[in-house]
Amino acid sequence: MQVEIKNPRIKCYKCMRPLSTCICKHISAFKTKTRFIILMHPKEYKKEKNGTGYMTNLQLENSEIIVGVDFSNNDRVNEILTNEKSCSFLLYPGKDNFNLSKRKDSEMNSFMGKTPHIFLLDGTWPCARKMLKLSKNLQKLKRVSFDNSIESKFIIKQQPESLCLSTIESVYTVLDLLKKGGVEECETKDFLTPFEKMIEHQLEYILNPNSKNYCSTANREILPKKMYRNNTERNIFFELE
């Protein structure tokens, strides 16, 4: 009996996607005054192909990814906090957070400083809560947040409610607000292009009758984000299981 050996899919080692859906030509790294530190849960790191935390890092020159769960004794995180203590923040909802959507320019500049460092928790909501609960150093940080006014473009994924955005969409929103407040000067017009192209590739794949993930209900319509799951175990800014 002859066994058919399938050739492994060749992938791009920059965007970590199959070469057939590589988005590198759409990547254009942005220069920002703000440094974004993406604290990525190991589960998110394993799905680097579809996660937008990794894509966010590619789009931002002034950013880095640190993988872990408890960052209390993480050398790199503590190095940043020690050197940039006066202007380090955690993007996370809370009672006493600084809402970027509701602050005046003068307040934002005074609070954020000239070169803010923003930490993001990249993982499902339960994972993000655990990361924050364990990381005593992150608990001490001032928190920033925003009022979401856009619907997620991640239409192939469900989210618990409309305010949930992908990591890259959240960073895009924050950059826009910082720009309006005079903290940032970068042009964000094409920031989401790689993300949008990824969605296009995935939709083409799902709706392709020759694809293994093609649904028998062919010709179905991919609906906008109007319905949301009851199960809220999702990414802090979005990402799904």
XYZ file of N, CA and C in Angstrom:
723
model
N 0.846 -1.198 0.000
C 0.000 0.000 0.000
C 0.879 1.244 0.000
N 0.611 2.093 -0.941
C 1.419 3.308 -1.057
C 0.792 4.441 -0.247
N 1.565 5.022 0.603
C 1.074 6.121 1.446
C 1.458 7.450 0.814
N 0.456 8.296 0.665
C 0.714 9.616 0.088
C 1.312 10.536 1.139
N 2.443 11.092 0.841
C 3.100 12.020 1.767
C 2.793 13.446 1.342
N 2.167 14.174 2.231
C 1.806 15.558 1.932
C 2.977 16.481 2.215
N 3.199 17.394 1.321
C 4.260 18.374 1.526
C 3.811 19.411 2.543
N 4.659 19.746 3.494
C 4.283 20.761 4.487
C 4.115 22.123 3.830
N 3.207 22.913 4.379
C 2.973 24.252 3.830
C 4.175 25.136 4.161
N 4.649 25.808 3.162
C 5.783 26.711 3.365
C 5.248 28.032 3.910
N 5.871 28.536 4.967
C 5.377 29.775 5.544
C 6.447 30.853 5.544
N 5.992 32.068 5.656
C 6.883 33.218 5.755
C 7.291 33.350 7.215
N 8.589 33.467 7.460
C 9.058 33.520 8.839
C 9.117 34.951 9.384
N 8.528 35.869 8.651
C 8.383 37.233 9.181
C 6.967 37.416 9.718
N 5.963 37.190 8.864
C 4.577 37.353 9.319
C 4.001 36.045 9.847
N 4.752 34.927 9.696
C 4.384 33.603 10.204
C 3.140 33.034 9.538
N 2.820 33.520 8.347
C 1.671 33.016 7.607
C 2.156 32.190 6.425
N 1.285 31.312 5.862
C 1.667 30.579 4.659
C 2.076 31.553 3.555
N 3.032 31.152 2.736
C 3.498 32.050 1.674
C 2.369 32.491 0.763
N 1.368 31.628 0.586
C 0.247 31.968 -0.291
C -0.594 33.118 0.243
N -0.531 33.339 1.562
C -1.312 34.434 2.168
C -0.408 35.383 2.945
N 0.862 35.437 2.567
C 1.823 36.323 3.225
C 1.365 37.779 3.135
N 1.466 38.516 4.231
C 1.014 39.910 4.255
C 2.173 40.896 4.362
N 3.405 40.383 4.198
C 4.578 41.236 4.409
C 4.612 42.462 3.495
N 4.107 42.326 2.298
C 4.130 43.472 1.380
C 3.217 44.591 1.851
N 2.329 44.267 2.795
C 1.421 45.279 3.340
C 1.919 45.829 4.680
N 3.004 45.250 5.193
C 3.578 45.720 6.459
C 4.405 46.972 6.203
N 4.119 48.007 6.944
C 4.878 49.251 6.851
C 5.062 49.781 8.265
N 6.189 49.458 8.862
C 6.405 49.773 10.274
C 6.286 51.265 10.565
N 5.483 51.598 11.571
C 5.226 52.986 11.946
C 6.180 53.437 13.038
N 6.621 54.679 12.930
C 7.434 55.282 13.982
C 6.512 56.017 14.941
N 6.632 55.715 16.215
C 5.787 56.361 17.225
C 6.634 56.821 18.404
N 6.168 57.858 19.073
C 6.812 58.286 20.306
C 6.500 57.296 21.428
N 5.291 56.758 21.371
C 4.837 55.807 22.388
C 5.450 54.440 22.131
N 5.939 53.814 23.189
C 6.439 52.442 23.071
C 5.362 51.490 23.573
N 5.037 50.490 22.780
C 4.027 49.509 23.145
C 4.712 48.194 23.516
N 4.452 47.731 24.741
C 5.010 46.465 25.205
C 3.864 45.463 25.270
N 3.887 44.492 24.369
C 2.818 43.504 24.259
C 3.169 42.300 25.122
N 2.460 42.170 26.227
C 2.677 41.047 27.137
C 1.769 39.912 26.684
N 2.356 38.940 26.034
C 1.587 37.904 25.343
C 1.525 36.612 26.161
N 0.308 36.153 26.379
C 0.127 34.878 27.063
C 0.655 33.755 26.162
N 1.255 32.711 26.739
C 1.790 31.608 25.935
C 0.784 31.000 24.957
N -0.498 30.973 25.335
C -1.514 30.433 24.429
C -1.646 31.285 23.183
N -1.509 32.603 23.342
C -1.567 33.497 22.185
C -0.332 33.327 21.319
N 0.793 33.125 21.971
C 2.049 32.974 21.241
C 2.007 31.752 20.332
N 1.329 30.703 20.772
C 1.239 29.475 19.984
C 0.405 29.661 18.722
N -0.517 30.619 18.730
C -1.331 30.843 17.528
C -0.898 32.126 16.826
N 0.402 32.273 16.692
C 0.986 33.487 16.126
C 0.499 33.791 14.716
N 0.083 32.734 13.961
C -0.336 32.945 12.577
C -1.586 33.810 12.498
N -2.537 33.589 13.416
C -3.802 34.309 13.357
C -3.938 35.389 14.421
N -3.052 35.396 15.385
C -3.120 36.418 16.417
C -2.681 37.763 15.883
N -3.285 38.820 16.379
C -2.929 40.154 15.881
C -1.907 40.862 16.774
N -1.535 40.254 17.891
C -0.485 40.832 18.724
C 0.838 40.844 17.979
N 1.140 39.742 17.316
C 2.380 39.638 16.552
C 2.367 40.610 15.373
N 1.217 40.734 14.729
C 1.075 41.666 13.605
C 1.252 43.111 14.081
N 0.738 43.412 15.258
C 0.890 44.747 15.834
C 2.358 45.082 16.036
N 3.099 44.104 16.530
C 4.529 44.284 16.743
C 5.259 44.577 15.431
N 4.859 43.916 14.342
C 5.469 44.155 13.032
C 5.168 45.559 12.525
N 4.009 46.087 12.886
C 3.591 47.401 12.411
C 4.183 48.555 13.220
N 4.738 48.252 14.368
C 5.258 49.302 15.247
C 6.757 49.143 15.448
N 7.535 50.113 15.002
C 8.981 50.066 15.228
C 9.302 50.117 16.721
N 8.556 50.926 17.419
C 8.812 51.139 18.841
C 7.925 50.217 19.682
N 8.161 48.910 19.557
C 7.356 47.945 20.298
C 8.151 46.667 20.520
N 7.650 45.839 21.417
C 8.270 44.536 21.652
C 7.253 43.586 22.254
N 7.514 42.300 22.102
C 6.657 41.255 22.671
C 7.421 40.546 23.791
N 6.752 40.370 24.923
C 7.321 39.604 26.029
C 6.293 38.535 26.383
N 6.690 37.276 26.313
C 5.774 36.160 26.548
C 5.865 35.695 27.995
N 4.709 35.481 28.595
C 4.707 34.995 29.971
C 3.330 35.072 30.602
N 3.255 34.724 31.880
C 2.002 34.783 32.639
C 2.184 35.676 33.868
N 3.192 35.364 34.669
C 3.517 36.183 35.834
C 4.779 36.994 35.509
N 4.626 38.303 35.443
C 5.741 39.170 35.055
C 6.395 39.858 36.254
N 6.028 39.430 37.457
C 6.543 40.068 38.667
C 8.065 40.104 38.699
N 8.685 39.010 38.280
C 10.145 38.913 38.318
C 10.752 38.863 36.925
N 10.002 39.337 35.949
C 10.521 39.348 34.585
C 11.558 40.460 34.442
N 12.774 40.103 34.085
C 13.871 41.068 34.036
C 13.592 42.207 33.068
N 13.082 41.889 31.884
C 12.860 42.925 30.872
C 11.732 43.876 31.290
N 10.647 43.321 31.799
C 9.531 44.167 32.249
C 9.988 45.088 33.371
N 10.708 44.560 34.333
C 11.173 45.371 35.464
C 12.223 46.393 35.043
N 13.004 46.059 34.021
C 13.960 47.029 33.488
C 13.229 48.236 32.908
N 12.164 47.970 32.156
C 11.376 49.060 31.576
C 10.719 49.882 32.673
N 10.143 49.199 33.653
C 9.453 49.900 34.731
C 10.411 50.739 35.564
N 11.620 50.254 35.734
C 12.621 50.998 36.517
C 13.080 52.241 35.764
N 13.332 52.078 34.476
C 13.847 53.196 33.676
C 12.765 54.183 33.267
N 11.548 53.689 33.112
C 10.477 54.534 32.589
C 9.295 54.605 33.548
N 9.566 54.525 34.810
C 8.500 54.426 35.808
C 7.510 55.576 35.732
N 7.991 56.764 35.437
C 7.115 57.935 35.448
C 6.152 57.971 34.266
N 6.444 57.179 33.211
C 5.568 57.252 32.042
C 5.195 55.867 31.521
N 5.035 54.900 32.439
C 4.582 53.571 32.064
C 3.128 53.392 32.482
N 2.357 52.821 31.571
C 0.926 52.668 31.807
C 0.469 51.284 31.371
N -0.685 50.864 31.887
C -1.283 49.601 31.503
C -2.608 49.889 30.811
N -2.758 49.405 29.599
C -4.022 49.563 28.880
C -4.965 48.472 29.352
N -5.844 48.853 30.253
C -6.733 47.875 30.881
C -7.866 48.634 31.562
N -9.109 48.133 31.446
C -10.239 48.837 32.075
C -10.170 48.782 33.596
N -10.749 49.769 34.224
C -10.761 49.811 35.686
C -11.454 51.067 36.169
N -11.724 51.127 37.461
C -12.457 52.261 38.031
C -11.698 53.574 37.902
N -10.420 53.555 38.202
C -9.640 54.792 38.259
C -8.735 54.980 37.044
N -9.171 54.451 35.889
C -8.314 54.578 34.709
C -8.429 55.959 34.080
N -7.452 56.297 33.280
C -7.422 57.565 32.557
C -8.030 57.308 31.187
N -9.250 57.807 30.986
C -9.981 57.557 29.745
C -9.512 58.519 28.658
N -8.783 57.991 27.669
C -8.223 58.820 26.600
C -9.311 59.472 25.746
N -10.486 58.871 25.728
C -11.572 59.401 24.896
C -12.234 60.639 25.493
N -12.022 60.857 26.792
C -12.752 61.925 27.478
C -11.858 63.037 28.014
N -10.558 62.953 27.756
C -9.635 63.939 28.313
C -9.277 65.029 27.310
N -9.034 66.208 27.830
C -8.605 67.327 26.997
C -7.129 67.154 26.634
N -6.708 67.868 25.605
C -5.324 67.757 25.131
C -4.326 68.046 26.244
N -4.576 69.094 26.998
C -3.646 69.488 28.061
C -3.554 68.415 29.131
N -4.691 67.801 29.471
C -4.709 66.740 30.482
C -3.926 65.527 29.985
N -4.126 65.187 28.701
C -3.475 64.019 28.136
C -1.957 64.193 28.095
N -1.519 65.367 27.678
C -0.085 65.642 27.612
C 0.550 65.618 28.994
N -0.140 66.187 29.970
C 0.380 66.228 31.331
C 0.451 64.830 31.936
N -0.553 64.020 31.666
C -0.640 62.690 32.258
C 0.299 61.696 31.581
N 0.324 61.696 30.234
C 1.063 60.682 29.482
C 2.546 60.995 29.332
N 2.907 62.284 29.338
C 4.298 62.644 29.124
C 4.662 62.617 27.643
N 5.918 62.844 27.328
C 6.345 62.937 25.928
C 6.615 61.579 25.294
N 7.061 60.618 26.083
C 7.380 59.290 25.531
C 6.773 58.191 26.406
N 5.454 58.045 26.363
C 4.808 57.040 27.212
C 5.142 55.606 26.799
N 5.132 54.716 27.784
C 5.286 53.287 27.556
C 3.983 52.616 27.969
N 3.325 51.966 27.021
C 2.029 51.356 27.294
C 2.138 49.837 27.225
N 1.777 49.191 28.328
C 1.762 47.728 28.385
C 0.377 47.227 27.987
N 0.327 46.185 27.159
C -0.923 45.560 26.766
C -0.889 44.089 27.144
N -2.007 43.571 27.643
C -2.114 42.146 27.949
C -2.792 41.465 26.764
N -2.066 40.593 26.101
C -2.575 39.936 24.903
C -2.929 38.490 25.220
N -4.220 38.271 25.480
C -4.698 36.929 25.822
C -6.197 36.982 26.039
N -6.835 35.835 26.235
C -8.270 35.824 26.497
C -8.533 36.565 27.814
N -9.782 36.962 28.030
C -10.100 37.687 29.267
C -9.673 36.909 30.514
N -9.993 35.614 30.631
C -9.540 34.874 31.817
C -8.021 34.860 31.929
N -7.339 34.707 30.788
C -5.867 34.696 30.814
C -5.328 36.062 31.223
N -5.937 37.123 30.689
C -5.484 38.476 31.008
C -5.682 38.789 32.488
N -6.822 38.373 33.030
C -7.082 38.599 34.458
C -6.048 37.859 35.314
N -5.728 36.642 34.894
C -4.733 35.871 35.642
C -3.358 36.525 35.559
N -3.007 37.021 34.376
C -1.723 37.693 34.189
C -1.611 38.894 35.121
N -2.690 39.686 35.180
C -2.679 40.879 36.029
C -2.699 40.512 37.511
N -3.448 39.463 37.860
C -3.539 39.043 39.258
C -2.187 38.575 39.784
N -1.424 37.885 38.930
C -0.132 37.348 39.348
C 0.993 38.385 39.291
N 0.869 39.343 38.386
C 1.953 40.301 38.141
C 1.827 41.509 39.065
N 2.458 41.440 40.210
C 2.350 42.495 41.216
C 2.880 43.833 40.686
N 3.889 43.779 39.818
C 4.457 45.023 39.295
C 3.486 45.742 38.361
N 2.693 44.978 37.610
C 1.726 45.594 36.700
C 0.550 46.206 37.454
N 0.236 45.635 38.605
C -0.883 46.137 39.405
C -0.642 47.573 39.873
N 0.619 47.959 39.979
C 0.962 49.284 40.485
C 0.907 50.370 39.401
N 0.769 49.952 38.151
C 0.793 50.920 37.056
C -0.511 51.712 36.956
N -0.396 52.945 36.499
C -1.580 53.732 36.181
C -2.220 53.122 34.940
N -3.549 53.116 34.914
C -4.249 52.484 33.797
C -4.821 53.527 32.841
N -4.800 53.168 31.576
C -5.449 53.997 30.555
C -6.490 53.139 29.842
N -7.502 53.794 29.305
C -8.567 53.090 28.600
C -9.129 54.014 27.522
N -10.112 53.523 26.798
C -10.771 54.354 25.794
C -12.202 53.877 25.618
N -13.043 54.742 25.094
C -14.419 54.368 24.753
C -14.432 53.921 23.300
N -14.752 52.669 23.082
C -14.741 52.153 21.718
C -15.924 52.686 20.917
N -15.631 53.220 19.749
C -16.693 53.767 18.891
C -16.709 53.090 17.527
N -15.913 52.011 17.368
C -15.871 51.322 16.082
C -16.235 49.850 16.268
N -16.780 49.236 15.220
C -17.064 47.812 15.247
C -15.832 47.073 14.745
N -15.528 45.958 15.374
C -14.367 45.178 14.963
C -14.522 44.699 13.525
N -13.418 44.748 12.793
C -13.410 44.237 11.421
C -13.098 42.748 11.384
N -12.942 42.162 12.550
C -12.631 40.746 12.622
C -13.928 39.947 12.449
N -14.544 40.068 11.279
C -15.886 39.530 11.071
C -15.929 38.010 11.002
N -14.790 37.349 10.837
C -14.808 35.890 10.814
C -14.736 35.318 12.223
N -14.597 36.189 13.222
C -14.556 35.764 14.609
C -15.729 36.395 15.353
N -16.222 35.671 16.362
C -17.253 36.229 17.213
C -16.610 36.843 18.441
N -17.300 37.830 18.995
C -16.827 38.456 20.215
C -17.975 38.579 21.202
N -17.657 38.702 22.497
C -18.723 38.740 23.490
C -19.585 39.987 23.403
N -19.022 41.098 22.952
C -19.793 42.326 22.806
C -19.050 43.287 21.892
N -19.740 44.339 21.511
C -19.223 45.219 20.461
C -17.950 45.963 20.830
N -17.714 46.176 22.138
C -16.528 46.938 22.522
C -15.236 46.140 22.385
N -15.354 44.845 22.149
C -14.160 43.993 22.049
C -13.492 44.164 20.688
N -12.242 44.541 20.721
C -11.471 44.750 19.505
C -10.261 43.836 19.496
N -9.708 43.619 18.315
C -8.450 42.896 18.224
C -7.346 43.769 18.815
N -6.219 43.160 19.104
C -5.099 43.907 19.668
C -4.672 45.028 18.736
N -4.578 44.734 17.450
C -4.122 45.754 16.503
C -5.149 46.875 16.360
N -6.438 46.545 16.450
C -7.476 47.574 16.379
C -7.445 48.459 17.625
N -7.142 47.865 18.771
C -7.056 48.630 20.015
C -5.885 49.605 19.972
N -4.735 49.134 19.487
C -3.563 50.006 19.389
C -3.833 51.129 18.387
N -4.492 50.805 17.308
C -4.869 51.815 16.308
C -5.729 52.903 16.949
N -6.707 52.489 17.753
C -7.591 53.436 18.433
C -6.817 54.315 19.409
N -5.921 53.690 20.174
C -5.114 54.439 21.140
C -4.224 55.459 20.426
N -3.583 55.044 19.338
C -2.721 55.965 18.589
C -3.516 57.152 18.048
N -4.715 56.887 17.559
C -5.554 57.972 17.043
C -5.903 58.962 18.151
N -6.234 58.448 19.323
C -6.581 59.319 20.447
C -5.366 60.115 20.932
N -4.211 59.467 20.972
C -2.986 60.167 21.382
C -2.608 61.232 20.354
N -2.878 60.949 19.105
C -2.596 61.917 18.051
C -3.510 63.145 18.194
N -4.779 62.900 18.458
C -5.721 64.008 18.659
C -5.342 64.829 19.882
N -4.761 64.165 20.878
C -4.369 64.853 22.103
C -3.011 65.521 22.019
N -2.330 65.360 20.875
C -1.034 66.017 20.697
C 0.144 65.239 21.246
N -0.093 64.021 21.735
C 0.994 63.204 22.262
C 1.740 62.513 21.122
N 0.994 62.108 20.091
C 1.563 61.413 18.941
C 1.505 62.286 17.681
N 2.368 61.967 16.734
C 2.387 62.690 15.462
C 2.286 61.751 14.260
N 2.222 60.443 14.499
C 2.260 59.472 13.403
C 0.957 59.476 12.601
N 1.068 59.110 11.340
C -0.092 58.978 10.463
C -0.571 57.534 10.523
N -1.801 57.318 10.927
C -2.302 55.959 11.165
C -3.211 55.436 10.053
N -3.303 56.164 8.976
C -4.269 55.825 7.916
C -4.149 54.375 7.448
N -2.943 53.877 7.234
C -2.745 52.527 6.699
C -2.335 51.513 7.763
N -2.530 51.866 9.017
C -2.054 51.002 10.092
C -2.738 49.630 10.081
N -4.018 49.600 9.727
C -4.777 48.352 9.769
C -4.732 47.564 8.458
N -4.004 48.042 7.470
C -3.977 47.373 6.168
C -3.582 45.905 6.246
N -2.495 45.526 6.948
C -2.141 44.099 7.029
C -3.259 43.258 7.648
N -3.904 43.805 8.665
C -5.010 43.126 9.333
C -6.173 42.923 8.359
N -6.502 43.964 7.602
C -7.589 43.874 6.632
C -7.273 42.860 5.537
N -6.015 42.816 5.100
C -5.609 41.855 4.080
C -5.677 40.426 4.621
N -5.325 40.240 5.888
C -5.423 38.923 6.504
C -6.865 38.440 6.493
N -7.793 39.347 6.835
C -9.214 39.001 6.841
C -9.667 38.630 5.435
N -9.228 39.381 4.437
C -9.586 39.082 3.049
C -9.134 37.675 2.666
N -7.893 37.325 3.008
C -7.358 35.997 2.691
C -8.187 34.904 3.370
N -8.551 35.152 4.629
C -9.288 34.141 5.374
C -10.703 33.960 4.831
N -11.325 35.068 4.422
C -12.663 34.980 3.839
C -12.635 34.221 2.522
N -11.624 34.495 1.708
C -11.482 33.782 0.435
C -11.343 32.285 0.674
N -10.609 31.935 1.708
C -10.378 30.532 2.033
C -11.661 29.867 2.503
N -12.379 30.529 3.390
C -13.617 29.978 3.942
C -14.675 29.789 2.859
N -14.744 30.704 1.916
C -15.772 30.665 0.882
C -15.335 29.914 -0.372
N -14.152 29.348 -0.336
C -13.644 28.591 -1.482
C -14.122 27.141 -1.392
N -14.911 26.660 -2.367
C -15.444 25.282 -2.324
C -14.349 24.220 -2.271
N -13.146 24.570 -2.714
C -12.048 23.606 -2.724
C -11.258 23.569 -1.409
N -11.622 24.446 -0.486
C -10.891 24.490 0.777
C -11.481 23.484 1.766
N -10.628 22.941 2.639
C -11.078 21.922 3.592
C -12.025 22.498 4.637
N -11.996 23.808 4.837
C -12.873 24.448 5.820
C -14.127 25.040 5.190
N -14.356 24.703 3.933
C -15.538 25.227 3.256
C -16.790 24.649 3.898
N -17.763 25.498 4.155
C -19.003 25.063 4.791
C -19.990 24.612 3.717
N -20.767 23.564 4.029
C -21.726 23.043 3.057
C -22.793 24.058 2.707
N -23.008 25.024 3.606
C -23.974 26.087 3.306
C -23.278 27.134 2.465
N -22.842 26.728 1.292
C -22.112 27.616 0.391
C -22.947 28.825 0.049
N -22.267 29.835 -0.405
C -22.906 31.096 -0.795
C -23.524 31.830 0.385
N -23.194 31.376 1.600
C -23.728 32.089 2.759
C -23.078 33.464 2.851
N -23.727 34.349 3.519
C -23.206 35.709 3.649
C -22.438 35.848 4.951
N -21.264 36.459 4.868
C -20.515 36.786 6.081
C -21.070 38.098 6.613
N -21.711 38.039 7.768
C -22.419 39.199 8.293
C -21.501 40.122 9.075
N -21.851 41.405 9.136
C -21.086 42.355 9.954
C -21.206 41.988 11.426
N -20.397 42.642 12.256
C -20.416 42.353 13.682
C -21.660 42.945 14.328
N -22.734 42.151 14.328
C -23.957 42.602 14.970
C -24.384 41.654 16.092
N -23.927 40.395 15.991
C -24.276 39.394 16.991
C -23.028 39.003 17.775
N -23.191 38.766 19.053
C -22.044 38.464 19.912
C -22.330 37.251 20.776
N -21.285 36.543 21.120
C -21.422 35.335 21.922
C -21.757 35.656 23.364
N -22.434 34.720 24.007
C -22.716 34.873 25.431
C -21.497 34.537 26.266
N -20.667 33.655 25.760
C -19.442 33.269 26.464
C -18.421 34.386 26.320
N -18.061 35.008 27.423
C -17.183 36.184 27.357
C -15.709 35.841 27.520
N -15.351 34.583 27.402
C -13.950 34.210 27.569
C -13.175 34.546 26.308
N -12.836 35.806 26.160
C -12.155 36.268 24.972
C -10.936 37.085 25.316
N -10.312 37.545 24.275
C -9.104 38.341 24.432
C -9.394 39.647 25.134
N -8.402 40.135 25.828
C -8.602 41.390 26.536
C -9.039 42.495 25.610
N -8.462 42.553 24.451
C -8.921 43.512 23.487
C -9.658 42.796 22.403
N -9.501 41.461 22.469
C -10.287 40.737 21.534
C -10.029 39.252 21.489
N -8.877 38.825 21.355
C -8.577 37.611 20.641
C -9.310 36.398 21.143
N -9.647 35.519 20.224
C -10.545 34.432 20.513
C -9.819 33.120 20.665
N -10.503 32.199 21.321
C -9.954 30.841 21.441
C -10.038 30.176 20.077
